[in-house]
Amino acid sequence: MRLVRVATCNLNQWSLDFSGNLERICRSIDEARRAGARYRLGPELEVSGYGCEDHFFESDTFMHSWEVIAQIIARGCTDNILVDVGAPVLHRHVAYNCRVLLLNRRVVLIRPKLALADDGNYRESRWFAAWPANGERALELYPLPDCVQKVTAFGQRSTLIGEALLDIDGVVVASETCEELFTPNAPHIRYSLNGCDLIGNGSGSHHNLRKLDQRIDLLRSATAKGGGAYLYANQQGCDGGRLYYDGCALICVNGKIVAQASQFSIASEVEVVVANIDLDQVTAYRIAIASRGVQAASACPLPRVDQFGQWLRTENFMYPGEHFSGPWQHAWTQDRDPGLESDTAANRRVPDAHEVANAQTTRFCLLMPASEQLAHVPSPAIPVRLHTAEEEIAYGPACWLWDYLRRSGMSGFFLPLSGGADSSATATLVGSMCRLVATEAQKGNEHVICEARPHRRPRIGPRHGPRHERWLCSVRCSRVRLTHSSYRVHGQRKLKQIDKGTGSTARQRDRCVSCGLAYRLGCVCGHPGLYPRDGTNTSLSAPRRHLGGERCVAEYTSPRSDGAQFLVRSTAALGSRKWPTSAAGTRLCQRR
């Protein structure tokens, strides 16, 4: 039995919050290390945040990302644990979305993304370039920034960038990034045929209705056909944009899910899941698939890198289209890097005692020590937790609202209510948010309790406080009932039901329709100059549609003393596949 313990995570990152992102990354590494894991996988672009958008055009974004990586190394977070982080990398004036593998204060490998996401809400090709796949571009040397050279073991000056496998004493690890899992000719197929044991996918996948089902099917298929272990990490929460990343980190072994994180949660900004994987089971599973053995025997070999960041080239390895001209020498004989190869004092700074203990004098092993393996067993398969479509609609927008509210520093929401479907659904989402917060507060989650305390209304009695969702909703959501004479009777009953369900009473303010608006309503209904009062659906829906914009602007700009800082405006596409976008979903606008 060859056991290895691995960890993956959900991280609630924030775009361009480099200091906060650093703390959450280090916290996830510490939790993985305390759990005994020797391999930690993080989400896509976790260093800078996924939603930086046009800030990826600025060179400072790349430099600050390397400064974060330097801090991760300097803090000792990579000592005796393989850390896979996502970061933007600039190479030869081309921006790449990369996985950066760190081990024992070394940058072992930089693996760029091979397939960019450009459908739906994704526009990655606007900011990044895809690295050629299938060995069309060889490994290249990447000079490390000065801030990284100062903290790496023995002053490492450069590393390798490109598509390669990491071979750590016989345990082979590979990296994928988000979209590559969804492509028809996915890289994990080549990695599996090349004998890769562990494949990690750092993702920045936002929530779509029932999208989790597709991810799980892909993970099961990737490991069921060719065996192996597949780790999936994802961001969770709102990172400053209009998308909600729904987390749900997963670990799948030989087609079975053995670990799963939460999909919708506000409990913590860091969630780590671990699993024990028996590599002998992976080997036995692959041997039993005869067709896989036939394809693996004829598969083109991929380059491999050892734990010290050195390229392992063999005599029978050639890139496609490369002609053999004699025995291959070590990679560094062609591209010599004094910072990694030479032992002369002129090319190295004096290492401290901590670096000596964790440098090339000590070899790292992903496998558990033999003495520990007897006390552990492989992680069994678990039933997959899936939410219903209704739960996804309720929890996804609610978690997004909470993240946006607490990180914006504002005190609450302002919601005009008419009793229609749009405003009622939006009030329900705010109520769902308050219920999630109250549930965590009742569990004693100090992080949530601290952020749920309002800046105003300090009085907290026995029936008040973050543990009571009705009180929380009344404090965090300021609403006003805006009715009109044409549907006052129809809307009042619905408005009272909303107030009763959410736990607070909204102020009521009736507004008369101006003559100009009445004329426009009459034109819509086919009676120019006459206001429709026949009680039909047309006469009831027309005032609601035309009065919506007027009531939001009038009430939001009117003086008020409740301290609400945001206007929540809803539309009728709460279950849209692209929720939330500029045309569908919930929008929040900061008051001037």
Coordinates of C-alpha atoms in Angstrom, one line a residue:
M1 CA 0.0 0.0 0.0
R2 CA 1.3 3.4 -1.1
L3 CA -0.7 6.1 0.7
V4 CA -0.5 9.8 -0.1
R5 CA -2.6 12.4 1.6
V6 CA -3.7 15.4 -0.6
A7 CA -5.7 18.5 0.0
T8 CA -7.8 20.9 -2.1
C9 CA -9.8 23.9 -1.1
N10 CA -12.4 26.6 -1.6
L11 CA -11.1 30.1 -1.2
N12 CA -13.1 33.3 -1.0
Q13 CA -10.7 35.6 -2.8
W14 CA -11.1 39.2 -3.7
S15 CA -9.8 40.8 -6.9
L16 CA -6.6 42.9 -6.4
D17 CA -6.7 42.3 -2.6
F18 CA -3.1 40.9 -2.6
S19 CA -2.6 41.1 1.2
G20 CA -6.0 39.5 2.0
N21 CA -5.5 36.8 -0.7
L22 CA -2.0 36.1 0.7
E23 CA -3.5 35.5 4.2
R24 CA -6.2 33.2 2.9
I25 CA -3.7 31.2 0.8
C26 CA -1.3 30.8 3.7
R27 CA -4.2 29.8 6.0
S28 CA -5.3 27.1 3.6
I29 CA -1.7 25.7 3.4
D30 CA -1.5 25.7 7.2
E31 CA -4.7 23.8 7.5
A32 CA -3.6 21.3 4.8
R33 CA -0.3 20.8 6.6
R34 CA -2.0 20.3 10.0
A35 CA -4.2 17.7 8.4
G36 CA -1.1 15.8 7.3
A37 CA -1.4 16.6 3.5
R38 CA 1.7 16.8 1.4
Y39 CA 0.1 18.3 -1.7
R40 CA -2.1 21.4 -1.6
L41 CA -4.1 22.6 -4.6
G42 CA -5.6 26.1 -4.9
P43 CA -8.1 27.8 -7.2
E44 CA -7.3 29.5 -10.5
L45 CA -5.6 33.0 -10.2
E46 CA -6.0 32.8 -6.5
V47 CA -3.0 35.2 -6.0
S48 CA -4.5 38.2 -7.8
G49 CA -8.2 37.2 -7.9
Y50 CA -9.9 35.9 -11.0
G51 CA -12.0 39.0 -11.8
C52 CA -9.2 41.5 -12.3
E53 CA -10.3 42.0 -15.9
D54 CA -8.5 44.9 -17.6
H55 CA -6.1 45.2 -14.6
F56 CA -4.3 42.2 -16.2
F57 CA -3.1 44.8 -18.8
E58 CA -1.1 46.4 -16.0
S59 CA 2.4 45.1 -15.3
D60 CA 1.9 45.9 -11.6
T61 CA -0.6 43.1 -11.3
F62 CA 2.0 40.6 -12.3
M63 CA 4.7 42.1 -10.1
H64 CA 2.4 42.1 -7.1
S65 CA 1.5 38.5 -7.8
W66 CA 5.2 37.5 -7.6
E67 CA 5.5 39.5 -4.4
V68 CA 2.7 37.4 -2.9
I69 CA 4.5 34.2 -4.0
A70 CA 7.7 35.5 -2.5
Q71 CA 5.9 36.0 0.8
I72 CA 4.5 32.5 0.6
I73 CA 8.0 31.1 0.2
A74 CA 9.5 33.4 2.9
R75 CA 6.9 32.3 5.5
G76 CA 8.0 28.7 5.1
C77 CA 4.6 27.7 3.7
T78 CA 6.2 25.5 1.1
D79 CA 8.4 23.5 3.5
N80 CA 7.8 19.8 3.1
I81 CA 4.6 20.3 1.2
L82 CA 4.0 20.7 -2.6
V83 CA 1.9 23.9 -3.1
D84 CA 0.1 24.5 -6.4
V85 CA -1.1 28.1 -6.7
G86 CA -2.7 30.0 -9.5
A87 CA -1.2 33.3 -10.6
P88 CA -0.8 35.5 -13.7
V89 CA 2.7 35.3 -15.3
L90 CA 4.3 37.6 -17.9
H91 CA 6.8 35.7 -20.1
R92 CA 8.5 37.4 -23.0
H93 CA 5.9 40.2 -22.9
V94 CA 3.0 37.7 -23.2
A95 CA 0.5 37.2 -20.3
Y96 CA -0.3 33.7 -19.3
N97 CA -2.7 32.2 -16.8
C98 CA -0.5 29.8 -14.9
R99 CA -0.1 27.3 -12.2
V100 CA 3.0 27.8 -10.1
L101 CA 4.3 24.8 -8.3
L102 CA 6.3 25.5 -5.1
L103 CA 8.2 23.0 -3.0
N104 CA 10.8 23.5 -0.2
R105 CA 11.4 27.2 -1.1
R106 CA 11.8 26.5 -4.8
V107 CA 9.7 27.4 -7.8
V108 CA 9.7 24.0 -9.3
L109 CA 7.6 24.6 -12.4
I110 CA 5.4 27.2 -14.1
R111 CA 2.6 25.5 -16.1
P112 CA 0.6 27.9 -18.4
K113 CA -3.0 27.3 -19.3
L114 CA -3.5 25.5 -22.6
A115 CA -7.1 26.2 -23.4
L116 CA -8.8 29.6 -22.5
A117 CA -12.4 30.0 -21.7
D118 CA -14.2 32.4 -24.0
D119 CA -17.9 31.4 -23.8
G120 CA -20.7 32.8 -21.7
N121 CA -19.3 35.2 -19.2
Y122 CA -15.7 34.3 -19.8
R123 CA -13.4 36.5 -21.9
E124 CA -9.9 35.1 -21.0
S125 CA -8.4 35.6 -24.5
R126 CA -8.8 39.4 -24.0
W127 CA -6.1 39.3 -21.2
F128 CA -4.2 36.0 -21.7
A129 CA -2.6 33.9 -24.4
A130 CA -2.8 30.1 -24.5
W131 CA 0.3 28.0 -24.3
P132 CA 0.6 25.6 -27.3
A133 CA -0.4 22.1 -26.2
N134 CA 0.8 18.6 -27.2
G135 CA 4.5 19.5 -26.9
E136 CA 4.4 22.0 -29.8
R137 CA 6.5 24.3 -27.6
A138 CA 9.4 23.1 -25.6
L139 CA 10.1 23.9 -22.0
E140 CA 11.8 27.3 -21.6
L141 CA 13.7 29.0 -18.9
Y142 CA 11.9 31.7 -17.0
P143 CA 14.0 34.3 -15.0
L144 CA 12.5 34.8 -11.6
P145 CA 12.0 38.3 -10.2
D146 CA 14.4 39.7 -7.7
C147 CA 11.9 39.5 -4.9
V148 CA 11.6 35.7 -5.4
Q149 CA 15.3 35.1 -5.9
K150 CA 16.0 36.7 -2.4
V151 CA 13.8 34.1 -0.6
T152 CA 14.3 30.9 -2.6
A153 CA 16.7 28.2 -1.6
F154 CA 20.2 29.0 -2.6
G155 CA 19.0 32.1 -4.5
Q156 CA 17.2 30.3 -7.4
R157 CA 17.5 32.5 -10.4
S158 CA 15.3 30.8 -12.9
T159 CA 12.8 28.0 -13.4
L160 CA 11.1 26.1 -16.2
I161 CA 7.9 27.2 -17.9
G162 CA 5.7 25.0 -20.1
E163 CA 3.7 21.8 -20.2
A164 CA 5.4 19.1 -18.2
L165 CA 4.8 16.4 -15.5
L166 CA 6.3 16.7 -12.0
D167 CA 8.1 13.4 -11.0
I168 CA 8.7 13.2 -7.2
D169 CA 10.5 9.9 -6.6
G170 CA 8.1 7.9 -8.7
V171 CA 4.9 9.8 -7.8
V172 CA 3.9 11.8 -10.9
V173 CA 1.8 15.0 -10.5
A174 CA 0.2 17.1 -13.3
S175 CA -1.7 20.4 -13.4
E176 CA -4.8 21.5 -15.3
T177 CA -6.6 24.8 -15.2
C178 CA -10.4 25.2 -15.3
E179 CA -11.5 25.1 -19.0
E180 CA -9.1 22.3 -19.9
L181 CA -11.3 19.9 -18.0
F182 CA -14.2 20.8 -20.3
T183 CA -12.3 20.5 -23.6
P184 CA -12.9 17.5 -25.9
N185 CA -9.2 16.6 -26.1
A186 CA -8.5 17.3 -22.5
P187 CA -4.8 17.3 -21.3
H188 CA -5.6 14.8 -18.5
I189 CA -6.0 12.1 -21.2
R190 CA -2.4 12.5 -22.2
Y191 CA -1.3 12.7 -18.6
S192 CA -3.1 9.5 -17.7
L193 CA -1.6 7.6 -20.6
N194 CA 1.8 8.9 -19.5
G195 CA 1.4 7.3 -16.0
C196 CA 0.4 10.4 -14.0
D197 CA -0.9 9.5 -10.6
L198 CA -2.3 12.8 -9.4
I199 CA -3.9 15.5 -11.5
G200 CA -4.9 18.9 -10.0
N201 CA -7.3 21.3 -11.5
G202 CA -7.4 24.9 -10.1
S203 CA -10.6 26.5 -11.3
G204 CA -12.4 29.8 -11.3
S205 CA -15.8 28.5 -12.3
H206 CA -18.9 30.6 -11.6
H207 CA -22.3 29.3 -10.7
N208 CA -24.7 28.2 -13.4
L209 CA -27.8 26.4 -12.7
R210 CA -27.0 22.6 -12.5
K211 CA -23.4 23.2 -13.5
L212 CA -22.1 21.2 -10.6
D213 CA -23.7 18.1 -12.1
Q214 CA -21.6 18.6 -15.2
R215 CA -18.4 19.0 -13.2
I216 CA -18.9 15.8 -11.3
D217 CA -19.7 13.9 -14.4
L218 CA -16.5 15.2 -16.0
L219 CA -14.4 14.3 -13.0
R220 CA -15.8 10.8 -12.8
S221 CA -15.3 10.3 -16.5
A222 CA -11.7 11.5 -16.4
T223 CA -10.7 9.0 -13.7
A224 CA -13.1 6.1 -14.6
K225 CA -11.7 5.6 -18.2
G226 CA -8.1 5.7 -17.3
G227 CA -7.8 5.5 -13.5
G228 CA -6.0 8.0 -11.3
A229 CA -6.8 10.7 -8.8
Y230 CA -8.2 14.1 -9.8
L231 CA -8.3 17.1 -7.5
Y232 CA -10.6 20.0 -8.1
A233 CA -10.3 23.4 -6.4
N234 CA -12.5 26.4 -7.0
Q235 CA -13.1 29.9 -5.8
Q236 CA -16.2 30.6 -3.6
G237 CA -18.1 33.8 -3.3
C238 CA -18.1 37.2 -5.0
D239 CA -14.7 38.5 -5.9
G240 CA -15.9 42.1 -6.7
G241 CA -17.7 41.4 -9.9
R242 CA -21.2 40.2 -10.9
L243 CA -20.4 36.5 -10.8
Y244 CA -20.7 34.1 -7.9
Y245 CA -18.2 31.3 -7.7
D246 CA -19.8 28.3 -6.1
G247 CA -16.8 26.4 -4.7
C248 CA -17.4 22.7 -4.2
A249 CA -13.9 21.4 -4.2
L250 CA -13.7 17.7 -5.1
I251 CA -11.4 14.7 -5.0
C252 CA -12.2 11.8 -7.3
V253 CA -10.3 8.5 -7.4
N254 CA -11.0 5.9 -10.1
G255 CA -14.4 7.3 -10.9
K256 CA -15.6 7.7 -7.3
I257 CA -15.9 10.9 -5.3
V258 CA -14.0 10.6 -2.0
A259 CA -14.1 14.2 -0.7
Q260 CA -16.4 17.2 -1.3
A261 CA -16.5 20.7 0.0
S262 CA -19.6 23.0 0.3
Q263 CA -21.1 24.7 -2.8
F264 CA -22.9 27.6 -1.1
S265 CA -21.5 28.7 2.2
I266 CA -20.7 31.9 4.1
A267 CA -19.3 30.1 7.1
S268 CA -15.6 30.7 6.3
E269 CA -13.4 32.2 3.7
V270 CA -11.2 29.1 3.6
E271 CA -12.4 25.5 3.4
V272 CA -10.0 22.7 3.0
V273 CA -10.8 19.0 2.3
V274 CA -8.3 16.1 2.5
A275 CA -8.3 12.5 1.3
N276 CA -6.0 9.5 1.6
I277 CA -5.3 7.9 -1.8
D278 CA -3.7 4.5 -2.3
L279 CA -1.6 4.6 -5.4
D280 CA -1.5 0.8 -5.6
Q281 CA -5.2 0.9 -6.1
V282 CA -4.7 3.3 -9.0
T283 CA -2.1 1.0 -10.5
A284 CA -4.3 -2.1 -10.2
Y285 CA -7.3 -0.2 -11.7
R286 CA -5.2 0.7 -14.7
I287 CA -3.7 -2.7 -15.3
A288 CA -7.2 -4.2 -15.5
I289 CA -8.1 -1.9 -18.5
A290 CA -6.5 -3.7 -21.4
S291 CA -7.4 -1.0 -24.0
R292 CA -5.8 1.7 -21.8
G293 CA -2.6 -0.3 -21.8
V294 CA -2.5 -0.5 -25.6
Q295 CA -2.9 3.3 -25.9
A296 CA -0.5 4.1 -23.2
A297 CA 2.2 1.9 -24.8
S298 CA 2.0 4.1 -28.0
A299 CA 1.5 7.4 -26.3
C300 CA 4.0 10.2 -26.9
P301 CA 6.0 10.8 -23.8
L302 CA 5.7 14.2 -22.0
P303 CA 8.7 16.0 -20.5
R304 CA 9.2 15.5 -16.8
V305 CA 10.7 17.7 -14.1
D306 CA 12.0 16.5 -10.7
Q307 CA 11.5 18.0 -7.3
F308 CA 14.4 20.4 -7.7
G309 CA 13.1 21.9 -10.9
Q310 CA 15.5 20.1 -13.2
W311 CA 14.4 18.7 -16.6
L312 CA 14.6 14.9 -16.8
R313 CA 15.4 14.1 -20.4
T314 CA 16.0 10.5 -21.5
E315 CA 17.6 9.1 -24.6
N316 CA 14.3 8.0 -26.1
F317 CA 12.4 11.2 -25.5
M318 CA 11.8 13.6 -28.4
Y319 CA 9.3 16.3 -29.1
P320 CA 7.0 15.8 -32.1
G321 CA 9.0 16.7 -35.2
E322 CA 12.4 16.5 -33.3
H323 CA 15.2 14.4 -34.8
F324 CA 17.5 12.3 -32.7
S325 CA 21.1 13.3 -33.1
G326 CA 22.8 11.5 -30.2
P327 CA 22.6 10.9 -26.5
W328 CA 20.7 13.6 -24.7
Q329 CA 22.7 15.5 -22.1
H330 CA 21.2 17.0 -18.9
A331 CA 18.8 19.8 -19.7
W332 CA 21.0 22.4 -18.0
T333 CA 24.0 21.6 -20.2
Q334 CA 22.1 23.3 -23.1
D335 CA 20.4 26.1 -21.1
R336 CA 22.8 26.5 -18.2
D337 CA 21.4 28.2 -15.1
P338 CA 24.1 29.0 -12.5
G339 CA 21.5 29.6 -9.8
L340 CA 20.4 25.9 -10.0
E341 CA 23.4 24.0 -11.2
S342 CA 26.7 25.6 -10.1
D343 CA 27.9 25.1 -6.5
T344 CA 30.5 27.9 -6.7
A345 CA 30.3 30.7 -4.1
A346 CA 30.3 33.3 -6.9
N347 CA 26.9 32.1 -8.2
R348 CA 25.2 31.6 -4.8
R349 CA 24.5 33.6 -1.8
V350 CA 25.2 32.2 1.7
P351 CA 22.2 30.1 2.8
D352 CA 20.8 30.2 6.3
A353 CA 20.4 27.2 8.5
H354 CA 16.7 26.8 7.6
E355 CA 17.4 26.7 3.9
V356 CA 20.2 24.1 4.3
A357 CA 17.7 21.8 6.1
N358 CA 15.2 22.1 3.2
A359 CA 17.4 22.3 0.2
Q360 CA 18.8 19.5 -2.0
T361 CA 20.3 17.8 1.0
T362 CA 16.8 16.6 1.9
R363 CA 14.6 14.8 -0.6
F364 CA 10.9 15.2 -0.4
C365 CA 8.5 12.3 -0.7
L366 CA 4.8 12.6 -1.4
L367 CA 4.1 9.2 0.1
M368 CA 3.4 8.7 3.8
P369 CA 6.2 7.2 5.8
A370 CA 5.8 3.4 6.2
S371 CA 5.3 3.9 10.0
E372 CA 2.3 6.1 9.4
Q373 CA 0.6 4.1 6.6
L374 CA -0.4 1.4 9.0
A375 CA -2.5 3.8 10.9
H376 CA -4.4 5.1 7.9
V377 CA -6.7 3.6 5.2
P378 CA -7.7 5.0 1.8
S379 CA -10.6 7.4 1.9
P380 CA -13.9 5.6 1.0
A381 CA -16.4 6.8 -1.6
I382 CA -19.0 9.2 -0.3
P383 CA -22.5 10.1 -1.6
V384 CA -22.4 13.3 -3.6
R385 CA -24.3 16.3 -2.1
L386 CA -26.4 18.1 -4.7
H387 CA -28.8 20.9 -4.2
T388 CA -32.2 21.1 -6.0
A389 CA -32.7 23.8 -8.6
E390 CA -34.8 25.8 -6.2
E391 CA -32.1 25.7 -3.6
E392 CA -29.5 26.9 -6.0
I393 CA -31.6 29.9 -7.0
A394 CA -32.1 30.8 -3.4
Y395 CA -28.6 30.2 -2.1
G396 CA -26.4 31.5 -5.0
P397 CA -27.7 35.1 -5.2
A398 CA -28.0 35.2 -1.4
C399 CA -24.3 34.4 -0.9
W400 CA -23.4 36.9 -3.5
L401 CA -25.4 39.6 -1.8
W402 CA -23.7 38.9 1.5
D403 CA -20.2 39.0 0.1
Y404 CA -20.9 42.2 -1.7
L405 CA -22.5 43.8 1.3
R406 CA -19.8 42.9 3.9
R407 CA -16.9 43.7 1.7
S408 CA -18.3 47.0 0.4
G409 CA -18.5 48.3 4.0
M410 CA -22.1 49.6 3.5
S411 CA -24.8 49.2 6.1
G412 CA -27.6 47.6 4.1
F413 CA -29.9 47.5 1.1
F414 CA -32.7 49.7 0.0
L415 CA -35.6 47.9 -1.8
P416 CA -38.7 49.5 -3.3
L417 CA -41.6 47.0 -3.1
S418 CA -44.6 46.9 -5.4
G419 CA -45.9 43.5 -4.7
G420 CA -45.0 42.3 -8.2
A421 CA -42.9 39.2 -9.0
D422 CA -39.6 41.1 -9.4
S423 CA -39.5 43.0 -6.1
S424 CA -41.0 40.1 -4.2
A425 CA -38.3 37.7 -5.5
T426 CA -35.6 40.2 -4.7
A427 CA -37.0 40.6 -1.1
T428 CA -37.0 36.8 -0.9
L429 CA -33.3 36.6 -1.8
V430 CA -32.4 39.2 0.8
G431 CA -34.4 37.2 3.3
S432 CA -32.5 34.0 2.3
M433 CA -29.3 35.9 2.8
C434 CA -30.4 36.9 6.3
R435 CA -31.4 33.3 7.1
L436 CA -27.9 32.0 6.1
V437 CA -26.3 34.6 8.3
A438 CA -28.5 33.9 11.2
T439 CA -27.9 30.2 10.9
E440 CA -24.1 30.6 11.1
A441 CA -24.5 33.1 14.0
Q442 CA -26.6 30.6 15.9
K443 CA -23.7 28.1 15.5
G444 CA -21.4 30.5 17.2
N445 CA -19.4 31.5 14.1
E446 CA -17.6 34.6 15.4
H447 CA -16.4 35.6 11.9
V448 CA -20.0 35.9 10.6
I449 CA -21.3 37.5 13.9
C450 CA -18.7 40.2 13.7
E451 CA -19.5 41.1 10.1
A452 CA -23.2 40.9 10.7
R453 CA -23.3 43.5 13.4
P454 CA -24.8 46.7 11.9
H455 CA -22.9 49.9 12.1
R456 CA -26.0 51.6 13.5
R457 CA -28.8 50.6 15.8
P458 CA -26.5 49.3 18.5
R459 CA -29.4 48.2 20.8
I460 CA -29.4 44.4 21.0
G461 CA -32.0 42.8 23.3
P462 CA -33.0 39.2 23.9
R463 CA -34.8 39.1 20.6
H464 CA -32.3 41.1 18.6
G465 CA -28.9 40.4 17.2
P466 CA -27.3 38.6 14.3
R467 CA -28.8 35.2 15.5
H468 CA -32.3 36.4 14.7
E469 CA -33.0 36.5 11.0
R470 CA -36.1 38.8 11.2
W471 CA -34.2 41.4 13.2
L472 CA -31.2 41.1 10.9
C473 CA -33.4 41.6 7.8
S474 CA -35.1 44.7 9.4
V475 CA -31.6 46.2 10.0
R476 CA -29.9 45.2 6.8
C477 CA -32.8 45.8 4.4
S478 CA -34.7 49.1 4.2
R479 CA -37.8 48.8 2.2
V480 CA -40.6 51.1 1.1
R481 CA -43.9 50.0 -0.3
L482 CA -44.8 51.9 -3.4
T483 CA -48.3 51.4 -4.6
H484 CA -50.6 52.9 -7.2
S485 CA -54.3 53.3 -7.2
S486 CA -54.7 50.9 -10.1
Y487 CA -53.3 47.9 -8.2
R488 CA -53.5 49.1 -4.6
V489 CA -55.9 46.4 -3.6
H490 CA -54.1 43.7 -5.6
G491 CA -50.7 44.6 -4.2
Q492 CA -51.4 45.3 -0.5
R493 CA -52.0 41.7 0.3
K494 CA -48.8 40.6 -1.3
L495 CA -46.8 43.4 0.4
K496 CA -48.1 42.4 3.8
Q497 CA -47.2 38.8 3.2
I498 CA -43.6 39.8 2.3
D499 CA -43.4 41.9 5.5
K500 CA -44.7 39.0 7.6
G501 CA -42.3 36.5 6.0
T502 CA -39.2 38.7 6.2
G503 CA -39.9 40.0 9.7
S504 CA -40.0 43.8 9.3
T505 CA -42.5 46.5 8.3
A506 CA -41.8 48.6 5.2
R507 CA -42.8 52.2 5.0
Q508 CA -45.7 52.8 2.6
R509 CA -45.7 55.7 0.3
D510 CA -48.4 56.2 -2.4
R511 CA -47.5 58.2 -5.4
C512 CA -49.8 59.6 -8.0
V513 CA -49.1 59.2 -11.7
S514 CA -48.5 62.4 -13.6
C515 CA -50.6 63.4 -16.5
G516 CA -47.8 62.7 -18.9
L517 CA -47.4 59.2 -17.5
A518 CA -51.1 58.6 -17.7
Y519 CA -51.1 59.6 -21.3
R520 CA -48.3 57.2 -22.0
L521 CA -50.1 54.4 -20.2
G522 CA -53.2 55.1 -22.3
C523 CA -51.2 54.9 -25.5
V524 CA -49.8 51.5 -24.4
C525 CA -53.3 50.2 -23.7
G526 CA -54.7 51.5 -27.0
H527 CA -56.7 54.4 -25.5
P528 CA -54.8 57.6 -26.1
G529 CA -55.4 60.2 -23.4
L530 CA -57.4 57.8 -21.2
Y531 CA -56.1 56.0 -18.2
P532 CA -57.2 52.3 -18.4
R533 CA -59.4 51.3 -15.4
D534 CA -61.1 48.2 -16.7
G535 CA -59.4 45.8 -14.3
T536 CA -57.9 43.7 -17.0
N537 CA -54.3 42.3 -17.0
T538 CA -53.2 45.0 -19.4
S539 CA -54.5 47.8 -17.2
L540 CA -52.8 46.3 -14.1
S541 CA -49.4 45.4 -15.7
A542 CA -48.9 48.7 -17.6
P543 CA -48.7 50.9 -14.6
R544 CA -46.3 48.5 -12.9
R545 CA -43.9 48.5 -15.9
H546 CA -43.8 52.2 -16.4
L547 CA -43.9 53.1 -12.8
G548 CA -40.9 50.9 -11.9
G549 CA -38.2 53.2 -13.0
E550 CA -39.9 56.3 -11.6
R551 CA -40.4 54.8 -8.1
C552 CA -36.9 53.6 -7.8
V553 CA -35.3 56.9 -8.8
A554 CA -37.8 59.0 -6.7
E555 CA -37.5 56.9 -3.5
Y556 CA -33.8 56.3 -3.7
T557 CA -33.0 60.0 -4.2
S558 CA -35.4 61.1 -1.4
P559 CA -34.0 62.0 2.0
R560 CA -34.0 59.1 4.5
S561 CA -32.4 58.4 7.9
D562 CA -32.3 54.6 7.9
G563 CA -28.7 54.4 6.8
A564 CA -29.3 52.2 3.8
Q565 CA -26.4 52.5 1.3
F566 CA -27.5 50.4 -1.7
L567 CA -30.3 50.2 -4.1
V568 CA -31.4 46.6 -4.9
R569 CA -33.1 46.5 -8.3
S570 CA -34.4 43.2 -9.6
T571 CA -35.4 41.8 -13.0
A572 CA -37.4 38.8 -14.0
A573 CA -34.5 36.5 -14.9
L574 CA -33.5 35.2 -11.5
G575 CA -32.9 31.7 -12.9
S576 CA -30.9 32.8 -15.9
R577 CA -28.0 30.7 -17.0
K578 CA -25.8 33.8 -17.0
W579 CA -26.9 35.1 -13.6
P580 CA -26.1 37.8 -12.8
T581 CA -25.3 39.9 -15.9
S582 CA -26.1 43.4 -17.0
A583 CA -29.4 42.2 -18.4
A584 CA -30.5 39.7 -15.8
G585 CA -30.1 39.2 -12.1
T586 CA -29.7 41.4 -9.1
R587 CA -27.8 44.7 -9.4
L588 CA -26.5 46.9 -6.7
C589 CA -25.7 50.6 -7.2
Q590 CA -23.8 52.7 -4.8
R591 CA -25.5 55.9 -3.8
R592 CA -23.7 59.1 -4.6

